[in-house]
PDB file of C-alpha atoms and ligand atoms in Angstrom:
ATOM      1  CA  MET A   1     -18.199 -16.888  -0.760  1.00  0.00           C
ATOM      2  CA  LYS A   2     -16.013 -19.262   1.201  1.00  0.00           C
ATOM      3  CA  ILE A   3     -14.261 -18.113   4.385  1.00  0.00           C
ATOM      4  CA  ILE A   4     -10.989 -19.938   4.938  1.00  0.00           C
ATOM      5  CA  ARG A   5      -9.063 -19.531   8.178  1.00  0.00           C
ATOM      6  CA  SER A   6      -6.396 -22.213   8.079  1.00  0.00           C
ATOM      7  CA  PRO A   7      -3.274 -21.862   5.906  1.00  0.00           C
ATOM      8  CA  ALA A   8      -3.428 -25.593   5.032  1.00  0.00           C
ATOM      9  CA  ALA A   9      -7.019 -25.272   3.760  1.00  0.00           C
ATOM     10  CA  MET A  10      -6.038 -22.187   1.761  1.00  0.00           C
ATOM     11  CA  ILE A  11      -3.158 -24.028   0.090  1.00  0.00           C
ATOM     12  CA  ALA A  12      -5.382 -27.028  -0.686  1.00  0.00           C
ATOM     13  CA  TRP A  13      -8.079 -24.811  -2.278  1.00  0.00           C
ATOM     14  CA  SER A  14      -5.562 -22.972  -4.452  1.00  0.00           C
ATOM     15  CA  GLU A  15      -3.621 -26.073  -5.475  1.00  0.00           C
ATOM     16  CA  ALA A  16      -6.822 -27.799  -6.618  1.00  0.00           C
ATOM     17  CA  LEU A  17      -7.700 -24.824  -8.842  1.00  0.00           C
ATOM     18  CA  ARG A  18      -4.168 -24.479 -10.183  1.00  0.00           C
ATOM     19  CA  ARG A  19      -4.263 -28.117 -11.279  1.00  0.00           C
ATOM     20  CA  GLU A  20      -7.373 -27.273 -13.321  1.00  0.00           C
ATOM     21  CA  GLY A  21      -5.616 -24.339 -14.993  1.00  0.00           C
ATOM     22  CA  VAL A  22      -7.652 -21.678 -13.170  1.00  0.00           C
ATOM     23  CA  THR A  23      -5.966 -18.250 -12.860  1.00  0.00           C
ATOM     24  CA  ILE A  24      -5.985 -17.112  -9.247  1.00  0.00           C
ATOM     25  CA  GLY A  25      -6.050 -13.395  -8.432  1.00  0.00           C
ATOM     26  CA  PHE A  26      -5.187 -12.090  -4.987  1.00  0.00           C
ATOM     27  CA  VAL A  27      -5.770  -8.846  -3.090  1.00  0.00           C
ATOM     28  CA  PRO A  28      -3.970  -8.866   0.286  1.00  0.00           C
ATOM     29  CA  THR A  29      -5.513  -6.478   2.831  1.00  0.00           C
ATOM     30  CA  MET A  30      -5.649  -5.703   6.523  1.00  0.00           C
ATOM     31  CA  GLY A  31      -9.424  -5.241   6.273  1.00  0.00           C
ATOM     32  CA  ALA A  32     -11.365  -2.015   6.950  1.00  0.00           C
ATOM     33  CA  LEU A  33     -12.031  -2.143   3.228  1.00  0.00           C
ATOM     34  CA  HIS A  34     -12.717   1.116   1.384  1.00  0.00           C
ATOM     35  CA  GLU A  35     -13.115   2.221  -2.238  1.00  0.00           C
ATOM     36  CA  GLY A  36      -9.363   1.805  -2.833  1.00  0.00           C
ATOM     37  CA  HIS A  37      -9.555  -1.893  -1.938  1.00  0.00           C
ATOM     38  CA  ARG A  38     -12.779  -2.191  -3.871  1.00  0.00           C
ATOM     39  CA  SER A  39     -11.142  -0.962  -7.047  1.00  0.00           C
ATOM     40  CA  LEU A  40      -8.333  -3.535  -6.616  1.00  0.00           C
ATOM     41  CA  ILE A  41     -10.892  -6.294  -6.035  1.00  0.00           C
ATOM     42  CA  ARG A  42     -12.922  -5.253  -9.104  1.00  0.00           C
ATOM     43  CA  GLU A  43      -9.842  -5.173 -11.286  1.00  0.00           C
ATOM     44  CA  ALA A  44      -8.694  -8.577 -10.001  1.00  0.00           C
ATOM     45  CA  ARG A  45     -12.176  -9.938 -10.673  1.00  0.00           C
ATOM     46  CA  LEU A  46     -11.869  -8.792 -14.299  1.00  0.00           C
ATOM     47  CA  GLN A  47      -8.336 -10.114 -14.766  1.00  0.00           C
ATOM     48  CA  CYS A  48      -8.564 -13.529 -13.056  1.00  0.00           C
ATOM     49  CA  ASP A  49     -10.839 -16.589 -12.951  1.00  0.00           C
ATOM     50  CA  ALA A  50     -10.822 -17.040  -9.179  1.00  0.00           C
ATOM     51  CA  LEU A  51     -10.333 -14.343  -6.577  1.00  0.00           C
ATOM     52  CA  VAL A  52      -8.965 -14.445  -3.034  1.00  0.00           C
ATOM     53  CA  VAL A  53      -8.955 -11.475  -0.637  1.00  0.00           C
ATOM     54  CA  SER A  54      -6.992 -11.862   2.584  1.00  0.00           C
ATOM     55  CA  ILE A  55      -7.976  -9.973   5.716  1.00  0.00           C
ATOM     56  CA  PHE A  56      -5.187 -10.099   8.266  1.00  0.00           C
ATOM     57  CA  VAL A  57      -4.039  -7.281  10.536  1.00  0.00           C
ATOM     58  CA  ASN A  58      -0.384  -8.236  10.507  1.00  0.00           C
ATOM     59  CA  PRO A  59       1.171  -7.572  13.935  1.00  0.00           C
ATOM     60  CA  THR A  60       4.764  -7.723  12.693  1.00  0.00           C
ATOM     61  CA  GLN A  61       4.432  -4.611  10.534  1.00  0.00           C
ATOM     62  CA  PHE A  62       3.360  -2.401  13.465  1.00  0.00           C
ATOM     63  CA  GLY A  63       5.911  -0.727  15.727  1.00  0.00           C
ATOM     64  CA  PRO A  64       5.549  -0.938  19.531  1.00  0.00           C
ATOM     65  CA  HIS A  65       3.846   2.479  19.793  1.00  0.00           C
ATOM     66  CA  GLU A  66       1.707   2.172  16.676  1.00  0.00           C
ATOM     67  CA  ASP A  67      -2.005   1.523  16.254  1.00  0.00           C
ATOM     68  CA  LEU A  68      -2.151  -2.319  16.163  1.00  0.00           C
ATOM     69  CA  ALA A  69      -4.627  -2.569  19.063  1.00  0.00           C
ATOM     70  CA  LYS A  70      -6.963   0.100  17.754  1.00  0.00           C
ATOM     71  CA  TYR A  71      -6.628  -0.758  14.044  1.00  0.00           C
ATOM     72  CA  PRO A  72     -10.237  -1.025  12.734  1.00  0.00           C
ATOM     73  CA  ARG A  73     -11.533  -4.597  12.306  1.00  0.00           C
ATOM     74  CA  PRO A  74     -15.063  -4.318  10.821  1.00  0.00           C
ATOM     75  CA  ILE A  75     -15.099  -7.936   9.675  1.00  0.00           C
ATOM     76  CA  SER A  76     -18.781  -8.263   8.763  1.00  0.00           C
ATOM     77  CA  HIS A  77     -18.657  -5.035   6.723  1.00  0.00           C
ATOM     78  CA  ASP A  78     -15.536  -6.367   4.975  1.00  0.00           C
ATOM     79  CA  ARG A  79     -17.144  -9.707   4.199  1.00  0.00           C
ATOM     80  CA  THR A  80     -20.216  -7.944   2.793  1.00  0.00           C
ATOM     81  CA  ILE A  81     -18.014  -5.951   0.415  1.00  0.00           C
ATOM     82  CA  CYS A  82     -16.165  -9.108  -0.635  1.00  0.00           C
ATOM     83  CA  ARG A  83     -19.446 -10.928  -1.267  1.00  0.00           C
ATOM     84  CA  LYS A  84     -20.833  -8.017  -3.312  1.00  0.00           C
ATOM     85  CA  GLU A  85     -17.676  -7.865  -5.418  1.00  0.00           C
ATOM     86  CA  GLY A  86     -17.775 -11.559  -6.252  1.00  0.00           C
ATOM     87  CA  VAL A  87     -14.777 -12.659  -4.189  1.00  0.00           C
ATOM     88  CA  ASP A  88     -14.490 -16.468  -4.083  1.00  0.00           C
ATOM     89  CA  VAL A  89     -12.480 -16.796  -0.886  1.00  0.00           C
ATOM     90  CA  CYS A  90     -12.000 -14.488   2.051  1.00  0.00           C
ATOM     91  CA  PHE A  91      -8.808 -15.756   3.706  1.00  0.00           C
ATOM     92  CA  GLU A  92      -8.794 -14.790   7.380  1.00  0.00           C
ATOM     93  CA  PRO A  93      -5.878 -16.492   9.127  1.00  0.00           C
ATOM     94  CA  THR A  94      -5.251 -15.942  12.834  1.00  0.00           C
ATOM     95  CA  ALA A  95      -2.003 -14.465  14.144  1.00  0.00           C
ATOM     96  CA  GLU A  96      -1.255 -17.847  15.779  1.00  0.00           C
ATOM     97  CA  ALA A  97      -1.608 -19.637  12.446  1.00  0.00           C
ATOM     98  CA  MET A  98       0.589 -17.105  10.685  1.00  0.00           C
ATOM     99  CA  TYR A  99       3.252 -16.957  13.396  1.00  0.00           C
ATOM    100  CA  PRO A 100       3.162 -20.243  15.300  1.00  0.00           C
ATOM    101  CA  ALA A 101       5.561 -20.972  18.159  1.00  0.00           C
ATOM    102  CA  GLY A 102       9.077 -21.345  16.802  1.00  0.00           C
ATOM    103  CA  PHE A 103       8.527 -19.002  13.855  1.00  0.00           C
ATOM    104  CA  GLN A 104      11.776 -17.192  13.108  1.00  0.00           C
ATOM    105  CA  THR A 105      12.232 -16.360   9.426  1.00  0.00           C
ATOM    106  CA  THR A 106      12.182 -12.733   8.305  1.00  0.00           C
ATOM    107  CA  VAL A 107      12.283 -11.424   4.750  1.00  0.00           C
ATOM    108  CA  THR A 108      14.051  -8.085   4.302  1.00  0.00           C
ATOM    109  CA  VAL A 109      14.537  -5.907   1.239  1.00  0.00           C
ATOM    110  CA  PRO A 110      17.065  -3.478   2.683  1.00  0.00           C
ATOM    111  CA  ALA A 111      17.784  -1.145  -0.220  1.00  0.00           C
ATOM    112  CA  VAL A 112      14.104  -0.399  -0.802  1.00  0.00           C
ATOM    113  CA  ALA A 113      13.131  -0.375   2.872  1.00  0.00           C
ATOM    114  CA  HIS A 114      15.780   1.754   4.547  1.00  0.00           C
ATOM    115  CA  ARG A 115      14.512   5.198   3.518  1.00  0.00           C
ATOM    116  CA  TRP A 116      11.274   7.182   3.980  1.00  0.00           C
ATOM    117  CA  GLU A 117       8.679   4.981   5.685  1.00  0.00           C
ATOM    118  CA  GLY A 118      11.521   2.703   6.772  1.00  0.00           C
ATOM    119  CA  GLU A 119      13.251   5.538   8.644  1.00  0.00           C
ATOM    120  CA  VAL A 120      10.143   6.442  10.595  1.00  0.00           C
ATOM    121  CA  ARG A 121       8.910   2.839  10.981  1.00  0.00           C
ATOM    122  CA  PRO A 122      12.113   0.751  11.234  1.00  0.00           C
ATOM    123  CA  HIS A 123      10.521  -2.734  11.400  1.00  0.00           C
ATOM    124  CA  HIS A 124       7.552  -2.066   9.179  1.00  0.00           C
ATOM    125  CA  PHE A 125       8.844  -3.322   5.839  1.00  0.00           C
ATOM    126  CA  ALA A 126      10.384  -6.521   7.204  1.00  0.00           C
ATOM    127  CA  GLY A 127       6.902  -7.249   8.580  1.00  0.00           C
ATOM    128  CA  VAL A 128       5.288  -6.477   5.224  1.00  0.00           C
ATOM    129  CA  ALA A 129       7.841  -8.448   3.172  1.00  0.00           C
ATOM    130  CA  THR A 130       7.542 -11.454   5.483  1.00  0.00           C
ATOM    131  CA  VAL A 131       3.762 -11.541   5.586  1.00  0.00           C
ATOM    132  CA  VAL A 132       3.394 -10.970   1.838  1.00  0.00           C
ATOM    133  CA  THR A 133       5.825 -13.833   1.166  1.00  0.00           C
ATOM    134  CA  LYS A 134       3.862 -16.078   3.538  1.00  0.00           C
ATOM    135  CA  LEU A 135       0.501 -15.064   2.059  1.00  0.00           C
ATOM    136  CA  PHE A 136       1.803 -15.781  -1.446  1.00  0.00           C
ATOM    137  CA  GLY A 137       2.925 -19.210  -0.192  1.00  0.00           C
ATOM    138  CA  MET A 138      -0.571 -19.920   1.117  1.00  0.00           C
ATOM    139  CA  VAL A 139      -2.773 -18.343  -1.561  1.00  0.00           C
ATOM    140  CA  ARG A 140      -0.418 -19.325  -4.411  1.00  0.00           C
ATOM    141  CA  PRO A 141      -1.810 -16.626  -6.718  1.00  0.00           C
ATOM    142  CA  HIS A 142      -0.886 -16.090 -10.343  1.00  0.00           C
ATOM    143  CA  ARG A 143      -1.449 -12.354  -9.934  1.00  0.00           C
ATOM    144  CA  ALA A 144      -1.616 -10.010  -6.926  1.00  0.00           C
ATOM    145  CA  LEU A 145      -2.881  -6.447  -6.906  1.00  0.00           C
ATOM    146  CA  PHE A 146      -1.562  -3.596  -4.749  1.00  0.00           C
ATOM    147  CA  GLY A 147      -2.466   0.096  -4.522  1.00  0.00           C
ATOM    148  CA  GLN A 148      -0.093   2.859  -5.574  1.00  0.00           C
ATOM    149  CA  LYS A 149      -1.081   4.677  -2.356  1.00  0.00           C
ATOM    150  CA  ASP A 150       1.596   2.629  -0.553  1.00  0.00           C
ATOM    151  CA  PHE A 151       4.195   3.345  -3.197  1.00  0.00           C
ATOM    152  CA  GLN A 152       7.247   2.156  -1.264  1.00  0.00           C
ATOM    153  CA  GLN A 153       5.421  -1.069  -0.373  1.00  0.00           C
ATOM    154  CA  SER A 154       4.606  -1.684  -4.034  1.00  0.00           C
ATOM    155  CA  VAL A 155       8.274  -1.238  -5.022  1.00  0.00           C
ATOM    156  CA  LEU A 156       9.319  -3.559  -2.206  1.00  0.00           C
ATOM    157  CA  VAL A 157       6.855  -6.293  -3.217  1.00  0.00           C
ATOM    158  CA  GLN A 158       7.971  -6.126  -6.854  1.00  0.00           C
ATOM    159  CA  ARG A 159      11.602  -6.434  -5.772  1.00  0.00           C
ATOM    160  CA  LEU A 160      11.008  -9.376  -3.463  1.00  0.00           C
ATOM    161  CA  VAL A 161       8.942 -11.286  -6.019  1.00  0.00           C
ATOM    162  CA  LYS A 162      11.769 -10.858  -8.509  1.00  0.00           C
ATOM    163  CA  ASP A 163      14.579 -11.649  -6.052  1.00  0.00           C
ATOM    164  CA  LEU A 164      12.889 -14.752  -4.655  1.00  0.00           C
ATOM    165  CA  ASN A 165      11.484 -15.963  -8.003  1.00  0.00           C
ATOM    166  CA  LEU A 166       8.012 -16.162  -6.500  1.00  0.00           C
ATOM    167  CA  GLY A 167       6.350 -16.253  -9.909  1.00  0.00           C
ATOM    168  CA  VAL A 168       3.523 -13.877  -8.982  1.00  0.00           C
ATOM    169  CA  ASP A 169       2.558 -11.171 -11.435  1.00  0.00           C
ATOM    170  CA  ILE A 170       2.332  -7.896  -9.462  1.00  0.00           C
ATOM    171  CA  VAL A 171      -0.155  -5.281 -10.646  1.00  0.00           C
ATOM    172  CA  VAL A 172      -0.055  -1.797  -9.089  1.00  0.00           C
ATOM    173  CA  ARG A 173      -3.245   0.212  -9.479  1.00  0.00           C
ATOM    174  CA  PRO A 174      -3.678   3.996  -9.174  1.00  0.00           C
ATOM    175  CA  THR A 175      -4.599   5.569  -5.835  1.00  0.00           C
ATOM    176  CA  VAL A 176      -8.311   6.081  -5.317  1.00  0.00           C
ATOM    177  CA  ARG A 177      -9.078   9.512  -3.876  1.00  0.00           C
ATOM    178  CA  GLU A 178     -11.922  11.242  -2.055  1.00  0.00           C
ATOM    179  CA  GLN A 179     -13.584  14.083  -3.956  1.00  0.00           C
ATOM    180  CA  ASP A 180     -11.193  16.681  -2.524  1.00  0.00           C
ATOM    181  CA  GLY A 181      -8.141  14.569  -3.443  1.00  0.00           C
ATOM    182  CA  LEU A 182      -7.384  12.883  -0.094  1.00  0.00           C
ATOM    183  CA  ALA A 183      -6.004   9.390  -0.787  1.00  0.00           C
ATOM    184  CA  MET A 184      -8.335   6.689   0.549  1.00  0.00           C
ATOM    185  CA  SER A 185      -6.887   4.899   3.574  1.00  0.00           C
ATOM    186  CA  SER A 186      -8.247   2.798   6.397  1.00  0.00           C
ATOM    187  CA  ARG A 187      -6.528   5.229   8.774  1.00  0.00           C
ATOM    188  CA  ASN A 188      -8.570   8.214   7.501  1.00  0.00           C
ATOM    189  CA  MET A 189     -11.259   7.123   9.953  1.00  0.00           C
ATOM    190  CA  TYR A 190      -8.998   8.266  12.809  1.00  0.00           C
ATOM    191  CA  LEU A 191      -9.261  11.893  11.588  1.00  0.00           C
ATOM    192  CA  SER A 192     -11.517  14.302  13.505  1.00  0.00           C
ATOM    193  CA  PRO A 193     -13.822  16.390  11.242  1.00  0.00           C
ATOM    194  CA  ASP A 194     -11.424  19.324  11.580  1.00  0.00           C
ATOM    195  CA  GLU A 195      -8.372  17.173  10.760  1.00  0.00           C
ATOM    196  CA  ARG A 196     -10.256  15.599   7.867  1.00  0.00           C
ATOM    197  CA  GLY A 197     -10.735  19.075   6.387  1.00  0.00           C
ATOM    198  CA  ARG A 198      -6.996  19.745   6.556  1.00  0.00           C
ATOM    199  CA  ALA A 199      -5.827  16.267   5.520  1.00  0.00           C
ATOM    200  CA  VAL A 200      -6.000  17.160   1.814  1.00  0.00           C
ATOM    201  CA  THR A 201      -3.039  19.508   2.374  1.00  0.00           C
ATOM    202  CA  LEU A 202      -0.670  16.610   1.658  1.00  0.00           C
ATOM    203  CA  TYR A 203      -2.192  16.001  -1.769  1.00  0.00           C
ATOM    204  CA  LYS A 204      -2.135  19.746  -2.485  1.00  0.00           C
ATOM    205  CA  SER A 205       1.526  19.837  -1.533  1.00  0.00           C
ATOM    206  CA  LEU A 206       2.331  16.982  -3.949  1.00  0.00           C
ATOM    207  CA  GLN A 207       0.354  18.778  -6.646  1.00  0.00           C
ATOM    208  CA  ALA A 208       2.382  21.957  -6.050  1.00  0.00           C
ATOM    209  CA  GLY A 209       5.588  19.934  -6.539  1.00  0.00           C
ATOM    210  CA  ALA A 210       4.181  18.297  -9.674  1.00  0.00           C
ATOM    211  CA  LYS A 211       3.316  21.729 -11.092  1.00  0.00           C
ATOM    212  CA  VAL A 212       6.925  22.882 -10.801  1.00  0.00           C
ATOM    213  CA  ILE A 213       8.052  19.829 -12.809  1.00  0.00           C
ATOM    214  CA  ARG A 214       5.276  20.036 -15.384  1.00  0.00           C
ATOM    215  CA  THR A 215       6.157  23.677 -16.052  1.00  0.00           C
ATOM    216  CA  GLY A 216       9.778  22.816 -16.745  1.00  0.00           C
ATOM    217  CA  GLY A 217      11.407  22.984 -13.282  1.00  0.00           C
ATOM    218  CA  THR A 218      14.209  20.461 -12.864  1.00  0.00           C
ATOM    219  CA  ASP A 219      15.797  21.385  -9.529  1.00  0.00           C
ATOM    220  CA  ALA A 220      14.572  18.912  -6.894  1.00  0.00           C
ATOM    221  CA  LYS A 221      15.227  21.472  -4.156  1.00  0.00           C
ATOM    222  CA  THR A 222      12.791  23.887  -5.799  1.00  0.00           C
ATOM    223  CA  VAL A 223      10.219  21.092  -6.108  1.00  0.00           C
ATOM    224  CA  ARG A 224      10.634  20.208  -2.429  1.00  0.00           C
ATOM    225  CA  SER A 225      10.282  23.798  -1.294  1.00  0.00           C
ATOM    226  CA  ALA A 226       7.093  24.217  -3.375  1.00  0.00           C
ATOM    227  CA  MET A 227       5.694  21.169  -1.556  1.00  0.00           C
ATOM    228  CA  ALA A 228       6.891  22.375   1.852  1.00  0.00           C
ATOM    229  CA  GLN A 229       5.349  25.823   1.361  1.00  0.00           C
ATOM    230  CA  VAL A 230       1.867  24.304   1.104  1.00  0.00           C
ATOM    231  CA  ILE A 231       2.354  22.333   4.315  1.00  0.00           C
ATOM    232  CA  THR A 232       3.746  25.263   6.319  1.00  0.00           C
ATOM    233  CA  ARG A 233       0.529  27.217   5.639  1.00  0.00           C
ATOM    234  CA  GLU A 234      -1.094  24.749   8.064  1.00  0.00           C
ATOM    235  CA  SER A 235       0.641  25.363  11.379  1.00  0.00           C
ATOM    236  CA  THR A 236      -0.768  22.209  13.024  1.00  0.00           C
ATOM    237  CA  ILE A 237       0.669  19.829  10.416  1.00  0.00           C
ATOM    238  CA  THR A 238       4.168  18.417  10.841  1.00  0.00           C
ATOM    239  CA  THR A 239       6.150  16.856   8.024  1.00  0.00           C
ATOM    240  CA  ASP A 240       7.947  13.514   8.268  1.00  0.00           C
ATOM    241  CA  TYR A 241       9.314  13.787   4.729  1.00  0.00           C
ATOM    242  CA  LEU A 242       8.609  15.376   1.340  1.00  0.00           C
ATOM    243  CA  THR A 243      10.896  14.075  -1.349  1.00  0.00           C
ATOM    244  CA  VAL A 244      11.578  13.732  -5.073  1.00  0.00           C
ATOM    245  CA  CYS A 245      12.745  10.223  -5.986  1.00  0.00           C
ATOM    246  CA  ASP A 246      13.581   7.810  -8.723  1.00  0.00           C
ATOM    247  CA  PRO A 247      10.433   5.627  -8.885  1.00  0.00           C
ATOM    248  CA  LEU A 248      12.417   2.405  -9.318  1.00  0.00           C
ATOM    249  CA  THR A 249      15.085   2.799  -6.626  1.00  0.00           C
ATOM    250  CA  LEU A 250      13.366   5.335  -4.342  1.00  0.00           C
ATOM    251  CA  GLU A 251      16.678   7.178  -4.099  1.00  0.00           C
ATOM    252  CA  PRO A 252      16.292  10.969  -3.998  1.00  0.00           C
ATOM    253  CA  VAL A 253      17.227  12.837  -7.171  1.00  0.00           C
ATOM    254  CA  ALA A 254      18.954  16.215  -7.271  1.00  0.00           C
ATOM    255  CA  SER A 255      17.697  17.053 -10.705  1.00  0.00           C
ATOM    256  CA  VAL A 256      14.509  15.933 -12.457  1.00  0.00           C
ATOM    257  CA  ARG A 257      15.518  14.457 -15.814  1.00  0.00           C
ATOM    258  CA  SER A 258      12.880  11.760 -16.261  1.00  0.00           C
ATOM    259  CA  ARG A 259       9.821  10.364 -14.495  1.00  0.00           C
ATOM    260  CA  VAL A 260       9.956  10.858 -10.718  1.00  0.00           C
ATOM    261  CA  VAL A 261       7.788  10.015  -7.750  1.00  0.00           C
ATOM    262  CA  LEU A 262       6.955  12.657  -5.175  1.00  0.00           C
ATOM    263  CA  LEU A 263       6.570  11.005  -1.776  1.00  0.00           C
ATOM    264  CA  GLY A 264       5.162  12.650   1.319  1.00  0.00           C
ATOM    265  CA  ALA A 265       4.256  11.819   4.897  1.00  0.00           C
ATOM    266  CA  ILE A 266       2.702  14.208   7.401  1.00  0.00           C
ATOM    267  CA  ARG A 267       1.225  14.127  10.885  1.00  0.00           C
ATOM    268  CA  LEU A 268      -2.056  15.722  11.802  1.00  0.00           C
ATOM    269  CA  GLY A 269      -2.477  15.354  15.546  1.00  0.00           C
ATOM    270  CA  SER A 270      -1.937  11.650  16.221  1.00  0.00           C
ATOM    271  CA  VAL A 271      -2.737  10.591  12.651  1.00  0.00           C
ATOM    272  CA  ARG A 272       0.010   9.920  10.129  1.00  0.00           C
ATOM    273  CA  LEU A 273      -0.809  10.200   6.423  1.00  0.00           C
ATOM    274  CA  ILE A 274       1.242   9.183   3.394  1.00  0.00           C
ATOM    275  CA  ASP A 275       0.676   9.900  -0.276  1.00  0.00           C
ATOM    276  CA  ASN A 276       2.587  10.108  -3.554  1.00  0.00           C
ATOM    277  CA  LEU A 277       2.368  11.278  -7.160  1.00  0.00           C
ATOM    278  CA  LEU A 278       4.170   9.933 -10.206  1.00  0.00           C
ATOM    279  CA  VAL A 279       5.185  12.862 -12.395  1.00  0.00           C
ATOM    280  CA  ASN A 280       6.451  12.872 -15.966  1.00  0.00           C
ATOM    281  CA  THR A 281       8.740  15.606 -17.212  1.00  0.00           C
ATOM    282  CA  PRO A 282       7.226  17.827 -19.929  1.00  0.00           C
ATOM    283  CA  PRO A 283       8.042  16.889 -23.559  1.00  0.00           C
ATOM    284  CA  GLN A 284      11.178  18.649 -24.845  1.00  0.00           C
ATOM    285  CA  ASN A 285      10.666  21.321 -27.542  1.00  0.00           C
ATOM    286  CA  SER A 286      12.854  20.602 -30.542  1.00  0.00           C
TER     287      SER A 286
HETATM  288  O1  PAF B 301      -1.169  -2.797   2.378  1.00  0.00           O
HETATM  289  C1  PAF B 301      -1.592  -3.514   3.298  1.00  0.00           C
HETATM  290  O2  PAF B 301      -2.779  -3.490   3.643  1.00  0.00           O
HETATM  291  C2  PAF B 301      -0.609  -4.428   4.034  1.00  0.00           C
HETATM  292  O3  PAF B 301       0.635  -3.846   4.170  1.00  0.00           O
HETATM  293  C3  PAF B 301      -0.505  -5.820   3.392  1.00  0.00           C
HETATM  294  C4  PAF B 301       0.085  -5.758   1.994  1.00  0.00           C
HETATM  295  C5  PAF B 301      -1.878  -6.477   3.339  1.00  0.00           C
HETATM  296  C6  PAF B 301       0.421  -6.707   4.233  1.00  0.00           C
HETATM  297  O4  PAF B 301      -0.057  -6.857   5.527  1.00  0.00           O
END
């Protein structure tokens, strides 16, 4: 496996392969790779001829009081995973190479970014949209894979690729979960053993909302209160949001008439967790 650090070298590698008609797959990450990343890498390996994984803890998507400094950076563990999964290039740019002196362009996707995560983390999605656009410009992939775990991010990336005609095929893969249902996340390692035990409450809350819909409930308020009830059983958990949305626009719905996404974010001590479930309405009896 090749490790590339400079954007110019990354572009040169990709351009050479593109000229030969090789299909380039790409999995952008911030490292601390877990089974969720691994499943994206495996799928990309199956779908594409050449495979690039980027490892870059992007400073611009962290707020001033967030965990940028302590974000895990187990680079040799990450490279081992990439090697085992048959990755061709691990792209590890530095912050200076990504944001050199004079850098000033920002990509924003306001309608997708303003709600939910965007309300709690106001600069987050501009950071994500900008870095993803830059990474696409450097890796020049035909296809890029993202996890459904970051649902709002996946909607944002699909929108920006369409709006800016970036010509990258975006594939969103299902969330990989621990045995008890907790969505895999690099931030799960911040949880104490006690918090880890309670972290599954978010998934259980989404499941409670999904059950209301699958058994014929259509009132979004009822769905939200079923979700909230599960969380309030755990007095130490606080809720940032629990919502029922249109999966394409991320606007909240009042009534569930077709497929919706249930989005949730909670805080357990100093750890913030997000998760989501796509839910179909039950078939109508004729
Ligand atoms: O999902 C992530 O790990 C990051 O937001 C991404 C897409 C790699 C951009 O920094």
